């Protein structure tokens, strides 16, 4: 057991703000303060660049990250990072890698210092434990950020609420034990009235599947307008700051999906 003072002293470091990304200033202006050690959910409908946004965010923060991907292939994930830093579409990255020589070397150099370690394949807790052990063996420390892409890809979680809650519980326990920021990507309904009436606006908290957006300390809802490439981010849950569960108030950025880049407008 801990007194309030002892608990504050022990956990003050883990509760500090995550490194600020300049292009996320519209989100910070809304009072959103992502913090070390929090469980963060990024939810959105299909095709809203959830994976791209999460990959861009952790790459921009520059913190040691373990990224579990059941949604992207190894080439897609790595080429997106190269695309992000070289400012070239993934097709150009593929040409570089196949052509070899200096062009290939430039692509590899662009991502050499990016502190992201990927784990691909099926998501289940025995596999997660093995990957974490391998990460600690490789780097002699826990990752500062862990990304699960995405929650519904965990074994048995696609339609089983109990399994989904188990994923949330285990992710939260890991964050508490290690102080690692844990980012979970999750789906929102494509069949709700709001999804049909305003498909390019962020979904409200009631549209996130399983009601799971209520569990993390911070839940962000995202949407992409494919016509204007406006990228909208709403804070639908924030334990230590303002939020809007309806997602009617949102920050607006500009997306470059071909380059996996997001910019303040």
Coordinates of N, CA and C in Angstrom, one line a residue, residues 58-59 62-66 111-117 135:
X58 N 4.3 7.9 -33.3 CA 5.4 7.4 -32.6 C 6.7 7.6 -33.2
X59 N 6.7 7.7 -34.6 CA 8.0 8.0 -35.3 C 8.4 9.5 -34.9
X62 N 9.9 9.8 -31.4 CA 11.2 9.4 -31.3 C 11.5 8.6 -30.0
X63 N 10.5 8.0 -29.4 CA 10.7 7.2 -28.2 C 10.9 5.7 -28.6
X64 N 11.7 4.9 -27.9 CA 11.8 3.5 -28.1 C 10.4 2.8 -28.1
X65 N 10.0 2.2 -29.2 CA 8.7 1.7 -29.4 C 8.7 0.3 -29.9
X66 N 7.8 -0.5 -29.4 CA 7.5 -1.8 -29.9 C 6.1 -1.8 -30.5
X111 N 15.8 5.5 -42.4 CA 15.1 4.9 -41.3 C 16.0 4.2 -40.2
X112 N 17.3 4.4 -40.4 CA 18.2 3.6 -39.5 C 18.1 4.1 -38.1
X113 N 17.9 5.3 -37.8 CA 17.8 5.8 -36.5 C 16.4 5.9 -35.9
X114 N 15.4 5.4 -36.6 CA 14.1 5.4 -36.1 C 13.9 4.3 -35.0
X115 N 13.6 4.6 -33.8 CA 13.6 3.6 -32.7 C 12.4 2.8 -32.6
X116 N 11.9 2.2 -33.7 CA 10.7 1.4 -33.7 C 11.1 0.0 -34.0
X117 N 10.7 -0.9 -33.2 CA 10.9 -2.4 -33.4 C 9.5 -3.0 -33.7
X135 N 12.5 -8.2 -26.9 CA 12.8 -6.8 -27.0 C 13.8 -6.5 -25.8

